Amino acid sequence: MSKINFDNINYEQFEISVNTEKNLSKKEKLKRIFQNKKNKINLIILTLIFFICFIIILIIYIKKSVEYYNLERKVMDYIFFPYHSDLISSLSILKKLKNYIKQTIHEKTGKEYKPTFKMYFKATIDGEQNFHNKTDKWEGYLILIQDDNNNLFGGYTSKNFKGNCVLDIDYGTQKNDKVSFLFNLNKDEVYPVVEPNSDKHIYADIEEGPVFGELINSDLNIKHNFLKERSYSEFPRNFDLKGKNNNEVNKLRLTNGQKYFWIKELEAFRVILLN
């Protein structure tokens, strides 16, 4: 490596060298500025592309959601025709109710069934006094109730609420139904019978609405004119939360703490059990 003798460099040569460095420095700065602008432009372009893709995906998602919702409504209307259920508002709720029935029957009898639903009564359309006319023809019903606080609860029986007496003027009929149960959809809880051999699971009377338990101190007592008269619950008595009997914690759990309540809507679904 040879040594550079700075003594041999005159002032003019040094000045040219400094100017060259300055020029190069400016070019470098311009180059960097241009590069920065290019990077910013690229970043803006990428941001726009991302935003456009997000909007497209969002539009597709909304479109598919609407299509699925419309398809779901068609399926639900097909299941419940000629009624439209306002209380079973999605296939997930329908599946949950079917599982309640399927699991309870399996626990009580060891048998496997696939429940299918058919809607036979809607209080706000048929009128509460037509409940027996619409539902006493067959056995196997799920009763779903919406109260004035929008709580959803009800019960299932493999029987019906038709009494064995002519007109049931003076008294109704207590029925044994060990696979019957009550439920609270808000809590996602099922309340089976306490005593499987009891005859106090269902009370059937043409002068009453659907009653689960005894006529007096019922677990769920729906009055005959239930849209105009308050119904009530003394739960838990003949039904409870899997063996947890009548105590303050579980008292009125079925009806979310209300002993008396107004019914906003009541729907009755005939349940057919398929092997």
Short mmCIF file of N, CA, C and O in Angstrom, two decimals, residues 98-211:
data_model
loop_
_atom_site.label_atom_id
_atom_site.label_comp_id
_atom_site.label_asym_id
_atom_site.label_seq_id
_atom_site.Cartn_x
_atom_site.Cartn_y
_atom_site.Cartn_z
N LYS A 98 -84.12 -29.62 21.02
CA LYS A 98 -84.15 -31.04 20.64
C LYS A 98 -83.20 -31.85 21.51
O LYS A 98 -83.52 -32.99 21.91
N ASN A 99 -82.03 -31.28 21.81
CA ASN A 99 -81.07 -31.98 22.66
C ASN A 99 -81.61 -32.15 24.08
O ASN A 99 -81.34 -33.17 24.73
N TYR A 100 -82.33 -31.15 24.58
CA TYR A 100 -82.96 -31.28 25.90
C TYR A 100 -83.83 -32.53 25.95
O TYR A 100 -83.76 -33.33 26.90
N ILE A 101 -84.67 -32.69 24.92
CA ILE A 101 -85.60 -33.82 24.86
C ILE A 101 -84.84 -35.14 24.69
O ILE A 101 -85.07 -36.11 25.42
N LYS A 102 -83.93 -35.14 23.75
CA LYS A 102 -83.16 -36.36 23.45
C LYS A 102 -82.39 -36.85 24.67
O LYS A 102 -82.44 -38.04 25.02
N GLN A 103 -81.69 -35.95 25.37
CA GLN A 103 -80.86 -36.33 26.50
C GLN A 103 -81.71 -36.77 27.70
O GLN A 103 -81.37 -37.74 28.39
N THR A 104 -82.81 -36.06 27.95
CA THR A 104 -83.66 -36.41 29.09
C THR A 104 -84.30 -37.78 28.91
O THR A 104 -84.32 -38.60 29.84
N ILE A 105 -84.81 -38.05 27.72
CA ILE A 105 -85.42 -39.36 27.45
C ILE A 105 -84.39 -40.47 27.58
O ILE A 105 -84.66 -41.54 28.14
N HIS A 106 -83.18 -40.20 27.08
CA HIS A 106 -82.12 -41.21 27.17
C HIS A 106 -81.75 -41.47 28.63
O HIS A 106 -81.54 -42.63 29.03
N GLU A 107 -81.66 -40.42 29.44
CA GLU A 107 -81.33 -40.58 30.86
C GLU A 107 -82.41 -41.36 31.61
O GLU A 107 -82.10 -42.16 32.50
N LYS A 108 -83.68 -41.14 31.27
CA LYS A 108 -84.78 -41.75 31.99
C LYS A 108 -85.14 -43.15 31.49
O LYS A 108 -85.64 -43.98 32.25
N THR A 109 -84.92 -43.40 30.20
CA THR A 109 -85.36 -44.68 29.62
C THR A 109 -84.23 -45.49 28.97
O THR A 109 -84.40 -46.68 28.72
N GLY A 110 -83.13 -44.84 28.67
CA GLY A 110 -82.03 -45.52 27.98
C GLY A 110 -82.25 -45.62 26.48
O GLY A 110 -81.44 -46.21 25.76
N LYS A 111 -83.34 -45.03 25.99
CA LYS A 111 -83.67 -45.13 24.57
C LYS A 111 -83.19 -43.89 23.82
O LYS A 111 -83.13 -42.80 24.38
N GLU A 112 -82.85 -44.10 22.56
CA GLU A 112 -82.39 -43.00 21.70
C GLU A 112 -83.48 -42.63 20.70
O GLU A 112 -84.00 -43.48 19.99
N TYR A 113 -83.82 -41.35 20.68
CA TYR A 113 -84.81 -40.85 19.73
C TYR A 113 -84.30 -39.57 19.08
O TYR A 113 -83.48 -38.84 19.65
N LYS A 114 -84.82 -39.32 17.89
CA LYS A 114 -84.55 -38.05 17.21
C LYS A 114 -85.86 -37.25 17.18
O LYS A 114 -86.79 -37.61 16.47
N PRO A 115 -85.94 -36.18 17.97
CA PRO A 115 -87.19 -35.40 18.02
C PRO A 115 -87.36 -34.53 16.77
O PRO A 115 -86.39 -33.95 16.28
N THR A 116 -88.56 -34.47 16.28
CA THR A 116 -88.91 -33.52 15.22
C THR A 116 -90.04 -32.64 15.73
O THR A 116 -90.89 -33.09 16.51
N PHE A 117 -90.05 -31.39 15.28
CA PHE A 117 -91.02 -30.42 15.79
C PHE A 117 -92.04 -30.03 14.72
O PHE A 117 -91.71 -29.96 13.53
N LYS A 118 -93.25 -29.79 15.17
CA LYS A 118 -94.28 -29.21 14.33
C LYS A 118 -95.07 -28.24 15.19
O LYS A 118 -95.56 -28.60 16.26
N MET A 119 -95.21 -27.01 14.74
CA MET A 119 -95.85 -25.98 15.54
C MET A 119 -97.37 -26.04 15.36
O MET A 119 -97.87 -25.98 14.24
N TYR A 120 -98.09 -26.15 16.50
CA TYR A 120 -99.54 -26.29 16.44
C TYR A 120 -100.30 -25.17 17.11
O TYR A 120 -101.52 -25.08 16.97
N PHE A 121 -99.60 -24.34 17.87
CA PHE A 121 -100.34 -23.29 18.58
C PHE A 121 -99.43 -22.08 18.81
O PHE A 121 -98.26 -22.21 19.18
N LYS A 122 -100.00 -20.89 18.56
CA LYS A 122 -99.32 -19.63 18.82
C LYS A 122 -100.35 -18.69 19.45
O LYS A 122 -101.34 -18.33 18.81
N ALA A 123 -100.09 -18.31 20.70
CA ALA A 123 -101.11 -17.60 21.49
C ALA A 123 -101.56 -16.30 20.84
O ALA A 123 -102.76 -16.00 20.81
N THR A 124 -100.63 -15.51 20.32
CA THR A 124 -100.99 -14.21 19.77
C THR A 124 -101.75 -14.32 18.45
O THR A 124 -102.32 -13.34 17.98
N ILE A 125 -101.77 -15.51 17.86
CA ILE A 125 -102.55 -15.74 16.64
C ILE A 125 -103.84 -16.49 16.95
O ILE A 125 -104.93 -16.11 16.52
N ASP A 126 -103.72 -17.58 17.69
CA ASP A 126 -104.86 -18.45 17.95
C ASP A 126 -105.74 -17.97 19.10
O ASP A 126 -106.91 -18.35 19.18
N GLY A 127 -105.16 -17.19 20.01
CA GLY A 127 -105.90 -16.82 21.23
C GLY A 127 -105.71 -17.88 22.29
O GLY A 127 -105.77 -19.09 21.99
N GLU A 128 -105.50 -17.45 23.53
CA GLU A 128 -105.15 -18.41 24.59
C GLU A 128 -106.24 -19.44 24.86
O GLU A 128 -105.96 -20.58 25.25
N GLN A 129 -107.51 -19.09 24.64
CA GLN A 129 -108.59 -20.02 24.96
C GLN A 129 -108.69 -21.18 23.96
O GLN A 129 -109.45 -22.12 24.18
N ASN A 130 -107.95 -21.11 22.89
CA ASN A 130 -107.95 -22.19 21.91
C ASN A 130 -106.79 -23.17 22.12
O ASN A 130 -106.54 -24.03 21.27
N PHE A 131 -106.10 -23.05 23.23
CA PHE A 131 -104.95 -23.93 23.49
C PHE A 131 -105.35 -25.40 23.43
O PHE A 131 -104.70 -26.20 22.74
N HIS A 132 -106.40 -25.78 24.14
CA HIS A 132 -106.81 -27.19 24.18
C HIS A 132 -107.33 -27.67 22.84
O HIS A 132 -107.08 -28.82 22.43
N ASN A 133 -108.06 -26.81 22.13
CA ASN A 133 -108.56 -27.20 20.80
C ASN A 133 -107.43 -27.54 19.84
O ASN A 133 -107.57 -28.41 18.98
N LYS A 134 -106.31 -26.84 20.00
CA LYS A 134 -105.18 -27.02 19.09
C LYS A 134 -104.23 -28.13 19.50
O LYS A 134 -103.51 -28.67 18.67
N THR A 135 -104.23 -28.48 20.81
CA THR A 135 -103.16 -29.37 21.29
C THR A 135 -103.65 -30.67 21.93
O THR A 135 -102.82 -31.55 22.20
N ASP A 136 -104.93 -30.84 22.17
CA ASP A 136 -105.41 -32.04 22.87
C ASP A 136 -105.55 -33.25 21.94
O ASP A 136 -105.86 -34.35 22.40
N LYS A 137 -105.32 -33.08 20.66
CA LYS A 137 -105.51 -34.17 19.70
C LYS A 137 -104.38 -35.19 19.75
O LYS A 137 -104.57 -36.36 19.44
N TRP A 138 -103.17 -34.74 20.08
CA TRP A 138 -102.00 -35.61 20.06
C TRP A 138 -101.27 -35.55 21.39
O TRP A 138 -101.55 -34.71 22.24
N GLU A 139 -100.28 -36.42 21.54
CA GLU A 139 -99.45 -36.42 22.73
C GLU A 139 -98.02 -36.05 22.35
O GLU A 139 -97.57 -36.34 21.24
N GLY A 140 -97.34 -35.43 23.29
CA GLY A 140 -95.94 -35.05 23.07
C GLY A 140 -95.83 -33.60 22.66
O GLY A 140 -95.93 -33.27 21.47
N TYR A 141 -95.64 -32.71 23.64
CA TYR A 141 -95.60 -31.28 23.36
C TYR A 141 -94.45 -30.58 24.09
O TYR A 141 -94.13 -30.91 25.24
N LEU A 142 -93.89 -29.61 23.44
CA LEU A 142 -92.97 -28.68 24.06
C LEU A 142 -93.66 -27.32 24.12
O LEU A 142 -94.15 -26.83 23.11
N ILE A 143 -93.72 -26.76 25.33
CA ILE A 143 -94.33 -25.45 25.55
C ILE A 143 -93.21 -24.44 25.76
O ILE A 143 -92.36 -24.61 26.64
N LEU A 144 -93.19 -23.39 24.94
CA LEU A 144 -92.17 -22.36 25.05
C LEU A 144 -92.83 -21.02 25.34
O LEU A 144 -93.76 -20.61 24.65
N ILE A 145 -92.35 -20.36 26.39
CA ILE A 145 -92.98 -19.13 26.90
C ILE A 145 -92.00 -17.97 26.87
O ILE A 145 -90.83 -18.13 27.20
N GLN A 146 -92.49 -16.82 26.48
CA GLN A 146 -91.75 -15.56 26.62
C GLN A 146 -92.56 -14.65 27.54
O GLN A 146 -93.71 -14.34 27.25
N ASP A 147 -91.95 -14.23 28.67
CA ASP A 147 -92.68 -13.36 29.58
C ASP A 147 -92.46 -11.89 29.21
O ASP A 147 -91.78 -11.57 28.23
N ASP A 148 -93.03 -11.00 30.01
CA ASP A 148 -92.94 -9.57 29.68
C ASP A 148 -91.56 -8.99 29.91
O ASP A 148 -91.30 -7.85 29.53
N ASN A 149 -90.65 -9.77 30.51
CA ASN A 149 -89.24 -9.36 30.63
C ASN A 149 -88.36 -10.05 29.59
O ASN A 149 -87.13 -10.02 29.71
N ASN A 150 -89.00 -10.71 28.61
CA ASN A 150 -88.32 -11.41 27.51
C ASN A 150 -87.50 -12.60 27.99
O ASN A 150 -86.55 -13.01 27.32
N ASN A 151 -87.85 -13.17 29.15
CA ASN A 151 -87.25 -14.43 29.58
C ASN A 151 -87.90 -15.56 28.79
O ASN A 151 -89.09 -15.53 28.50
N LEU A 152 -87.10 -16.57 28.44
CA LEU A 152 -87.59 -17.72 27.68
C LEU A 152 -87.47 -18.98 28.53
O LEU A 152 -86.37 -19.34 28.95
N PHE A 153 -88.60 -19.64 28.78
CA PHE A 153 -88.60 -20.87 29.56
C PHE A 153 -89.83 -21.68 29.16
O PHE A 153 -90.68 -21.23 28.38
N GLY A 154 -89.94 -22.88 29.71
CA GLY A 154 -91.09 -23.72 29.36
C GLY A 154 -90.91 -25.13 29.84
O GLY A 154 -90.17 -25.40 30.80
N GLY A 155 -91.59 -26.06 29.17
CA GLY A 155 -91.54 -27.45 29.58
C GLY A 155 -91.89 -28.41 28.46
O GLY A 155 -92.44 -28.01 27.43
N TYR A 156 -91.56 -29.68 28.70
CA TYR A 156 -91.88 -30.73 27.74
C TYR A 156 -92.63 -31.85 28.44
O TYR A 156 -92.34 -32.20 29.59
N THR A 157 -93.61 -32.40 27.75
CA THR A 157 -94.31 -33.60 28.21
C THR A 157 -94.53 -34.54 27.03
O THR A 157 -94.80 -34.10 25.91
N SER A 158 -94.41 -35.84 27.30
CA SER A 158 -94.72 -36.82 26.26
C SER A 158 -96.22 -37.09 26.19
O SER A 158 -96.69 -37.82 25.32
N LYS A 159 -96.97 -36.50 27.14
CA LYS A 159 -98.43 -36.63 27.16
C LYS A 159 -99.03 -35.34 26.56
O LYS A 159 -98.39 -34.67 25.78
N ASN A 160 -100.27 -35.04 26.98
CA ASN A 160 -100.88 -33.75 26.63
C ASN A 160 -101.65 -33.23 27.85
O ASN A 160 -101.61 -33.83 28.91
N PHE A 161 -102.33 -32.12 27.67
CA PHE A 161 -103.01 -31.49 28.80
C PHE A 161 -104.53 -31.69 28.73
O PHE A 161 -105.30 -30.90 29.24
N LYS A 162 -104.92 -32.79 28.10
CA LYS A 162 -106.33 -33.16 28.04
C LYS A 162 -106.67 -34.05 29.23
O LYS A 162 -106.02 -35.08 29.44
N GLY A 163 -107.65 -33.65 30.01
CA GLY A 163 -108.05 -34.45 31.17
C GLY A 163 -108.81 -35.69 30.77
O GLY A 163 -109.31 -35.80 29.64
N ASN A 164 -108.88 -36.64 31.69
CA ASN A 164 -109.59 -37.90 31.42
C ASN A 164 -111.08 -37.80 31.73
O ASN A 164 -111.85 -38.69 31.39
N CYS A 165 -111.48 -36.72 32.40
CA CYS A 165 -112.90 -36.55 32.77
C CYS A 165 -113.64 -35.80 31.67
O CYS A 165 -113.05 -34.99 30.95
N VAL A 166 -114.92 -36.03 31.55
CA VAL A 166 -115.73 -35.33 30.57
C VAL A 166 -115.79 -33.85 30.93
O VAL A 166 -116.28 -33.48 31.99
N LEU A 167 -115.27 -33.03 30.06
CA LEU A 167 -115.21 -31.58 30.22
C LEU A 167 -114.34 -31.11 31.40
O LEU A 167 -113.96 -29.96 31.46
N ASP A 168 -114.01 -32.01 32.32
CA ASP A 168 -113.19 -31.64 33.47
C ASP A 168 -113.75 -30.41 34.18
O ASP A 168 -113.04 -29.48 34.53
N ILE A 169 -115.04 -30.40 34.41
CA ILE A 169 -115.68 -29.22 34.99
C ILE A 169 -115.23 -28.98 36.44
O ILE A 169 -114.90 -27.88 36.84
N ASP A 170 -115.23 -30.05 37.23
CA ASP A 170 -114.92 -29.90 38.66
C ASP A 170 -113.45 -30.15 38.98
O ASP A 170 -112.93 -29.59 39.93
N TYR A 171 -112.83 -30.99 38.25
CA TYR A 171 -111.43 -31.30 38.55
C TYR A 171 -110.75 -31.85 37.30
O TYR A 171 -111.39 -32.33 36.38
N GLY A 172 -109.44 -31.78 37.31
CA GLY A 172 -108.67 -32.27 36.19
C GLY A 172 -108.03 -33.61 36.51
O GLY A 172 -108.45 -34.34 37.41
N THR A 173 -106.97 -33.92 35.77
CA THR A 173 -106.31 -35.21 35.91
C THR A 173 -104.82 -35.02 36.12
O THR A 173 -104.17 -34.34 35.32
N GLN A 174 -104.30 -35.62 37.18
CA GLN A 174 -102.86 -35.66 37.38
C GLN A 174 -102.28 -36.82 36.58
O GLN A 174 -102.84 -37.92 36.57
N LYS A 175 -101.16 -36.57 35.91
CA LYS A 175 -100.57 -37.60 35.05
C LYS A 175 -99.11 -37.83 35.42
O LYS A 175 -98.39 -36.91 35.76
N ASN A 176 -98.73 -39.09 35.30
CA ASN A 176 -97.32 -39.46 35.45
C ASN A 176 -96.62 -39.32 34.11
O ASN A 176 -97.13 -39.77 33.09
N ASP A 177 -95.46 -38.68 34.11
CA ASP A 177 -94.68 -38.55 32.88
C ASP A 177 -93.21 -38.35 33.27
O ASP A 177 -92.73 -37.23 33.39
N LYS A 178 -92.51 -39.45 33.48
CA LYS A 178 -91.15 -39.38 34.02
C LYS A 178 -90.14 -38.74 33.08
O LYS A 178 -89.06 -38.34 33.49
N VAL A 179 -90.49 -38.62 31.79
CA VAL A 179 -89.56 -37.97 30.85
C VAL A 179 -89.87 -36.48 30.67
O VAL A 179 -89.21 -35.79 29.91
N SER A 180 -90.91 -36.02 31.37
CA SER A 180 -91.22 -34.59 31.28
C SER A 180 -90.14 -33.78 32.00
O SER A 180 -89.44 -34.28 32.88
N PHE A 181 -90.02 -32.54 31.63
CA PHE A 181 -89.04 -31.66 32.27
C PHE A 181 -89.42 -30.21 32.02
O PHE A 181 -90.20 -29.88 31.12
N LEU A 182 -88.85 -29.33 32.81
CA LEU A 182 -88.93 -27.89 32.61
C LEU A 182 -87.55 -27.40 32.19
O LEU A 182 -86.55 -28.10 32.38
N PHE A 183 -87.50 -26.20 31.62
CA PHE A 183 -86.21 -25.68 31.17
C PHE A 183 -86.21 -24.16 31.18
O PHE A 183 -87.27 -23.51 31.13
N ASN A 184 -85.03 -23.61 31.25
CA ASN A 184 -84.82 -22.17 31.15
C ASN A 184 -83.78 -21.94 30.05
O ASN A 184 -82.62 -22.31 30.21
N LEU A 185 -84.23 -21.35 28.94
CA LEU A 185 -83.31 -21.13 27.81
C LEU A 185 -82.26 -20.07 28.12
O LEU A 185 -81.14 -20.16 27.63
N ASN A 186 -82.62 -19.07 28.90
CA ASN A 186 -81.66 -18.02 29.25
C ASN A 186 -80.47 -18.59 30.02
O ASN A 186 -79.33 -18.18 29.81
N LYS A 187 -80.76 -19.53 30.90
CA LYS A 187 -79.71 -20.16 31.71
C LYS A 187 -79.16 -21.43 31.06
O LYS A 187 -78.17 -22.00 31.52
N ASP A 188 -79.84 -21.91 30.02
CA ASP A 188 -79.48 -23.17 29.36
C ASP A 188 -79.49 -24.31 30.38
O ASP A 188 -78.53 -25.08 30.49
N GLU A 189 -80.60 -24.42 31.12
CA GLU A 189 -80.73 -25.43 32.16
C GLU A 189 -81.99 -26.26 31.95
O GLU A 189 -83.02 -25.76 31.51
N VAL A 190 -81.89 -27.55 32.31
CA VAL A 190 -83.02 -28.47 32.23
C VAL A 190 -83.34 -28.96 33.64
O VAL A 190 -82.45 -29.27 34.43
N TYR A 191 -84.65 -29.03 33.96
CA TYR A 191 -85.09 -29.43 35.30
C TYR A 191 -85.97 -30.68 35.18
O TYR A 191 -87.17 -30.57 34.87
N PRO A 192 -85.42 -31.87 35.42
CA PRO A 192 -86.20 -33.11 35.31
C PRO A 192 -87.09 -33.33 36.52
O PRO A 192 -87.04 -32.59 37.50
N VAL A 193 -87.90 -34.38 36.45
CA VAL A 193 -88.80 -34.70 37.56
C VAL A 193 -88.00 -35.19 38.76
O VAL A 193 -86.92 -35.76 38.62
N VAL A 194 -88.55 -34.96 39.96
CA VAL A 194 -87.89 -35.41 41.19
C VAL A 194 -88.20 -36.88 41.46
O VAL A 194 -87.31 -37.68 41.70
N GLU A 195 -89.50 -37.24 41.39
CA GLU A 195 -89.93 -38.61 41.64
C GLU A 195 -90.49 -39.21 40.36
O GLU A 195 -91.61 -38.88 39.95
N PRO A 196 -89.76 -40.11 39.71
CA PRO A 196 -90.22 -40.69 38.44
C PRO A 196 -91.55 -41.42 38.53
O PRO A 196 -92.29 -41.48 37.54
N ASN A 197 -91.87 -41.99 39.70
CA ASN A 197 -93.10 -42.78 39.83
C ASN A 197 -94.29 -41.96 40.29
O ASN A 197 -95.39 -42.49 40.48
N SER A 198 -94.11 -40.68 40.50
CA SER A 198 -95.19 -39.81 40.95
C SER A 198 -96.20 -39.56 39.83
O SER A 198 -95.88 -39.69 38.65
N ASP A 199 -97.43 -39.22 40.22
CA ASP A 199 -98.44 -38.84 39.21
C ASP A 199 -98.64 -37.33 39.20
O ASP A 199 -99.64 -36.83 38.69
N LYS A 200 -97.68 -36.60 39.77
CA LYS A 200 -97.83 -35.16 39.89
C LYS A 200 -96.89 -34.40 38.95
O LYS A 200 -96.39 -33.33 39.27
N HIS A 201 -96.69 -34.95 37.79
CA HIS A 201 -95.81 -34.30 36.81
C HIS A 201 -96.59 -33.34 35.92
O HIS A 201 -96.12 -32.24 35.63
N ILE A 202 -97.76 -33.77 35.50
CA ILE A 202 -98.60 -32.97 34.60
C ILE A 202 -100.01 -32.89 35.17
O ILE A 202 -100.57 -33.90 35.61
N TYR A 203 -100.57 -31.69 35.14
CA TYR A 203 -101.98 -31.55 35.53
C TYR A 203 -102.76 -31.12 34.28
O TYR A 203 -102.47 -30.09 33.68
N ALA A 204 -103.74 -31.95 33.92
CA ALA A 204 -104.52 -31.72 32.70
C ALA A 204 -105.95 -31.33 33.05
O ALA A 204 -106.64 -32.05 33.79
N ASP A 205 -106.38 -30.21 32.52
CA ASP A 205 -107.72 -29.71 32.84
C ASP A 205 -108.13 -28.72 31.75
O ASP A 205 -107.38 -27.81 31.41
N ILE A 206 -109.34 -28.92 31.20
CA ILE A 206 -109.80 -28.05 30.13
C ILE A 206 -110.02 -26.61 30.62
O ILE A 206 -110.06 -25.67 29.84
N GLU A 207 -110.15 -26.45 31.93
CA GLU A 207 -110.35 -25.12 32.50
C GLU A 207 -109.02 -24.43 32.85
O GLU A 207 -109.03 -23.33 33.38
N GLU A 208 -107.92 -25.10 32.57
CA GLU A 208 -106.60 -24.54 32.85
C GLU A 208 -105.77 -24.53 31.57
O GLU A 208 -106.09 -25.20 30.59
N GLY A 209 -104.68 -23.79 31.61
CA GLY A 209 -103.70 -23.89 30.56
C GLY A 209 -102.75 -25.04 30.88
O GLY A 209 -103.06 -25.88 31.72
N PRO A 210 -101.58 -25.11 30.25
CA PRO A 210 -100.62 -26.17 30.59
C PRO A 210 -100.09 -25.98 32.01
O PRO A 210 -99.63 -24.90 32.37
N VAL A 211 -100.15 -27.06 32.81
CA VAL A 211 -99.68 -27.02 34.20
C VAL A 211 -98.68 -28.15 34.41
O VAL A 211 -98.98 -29.32 34.17
#
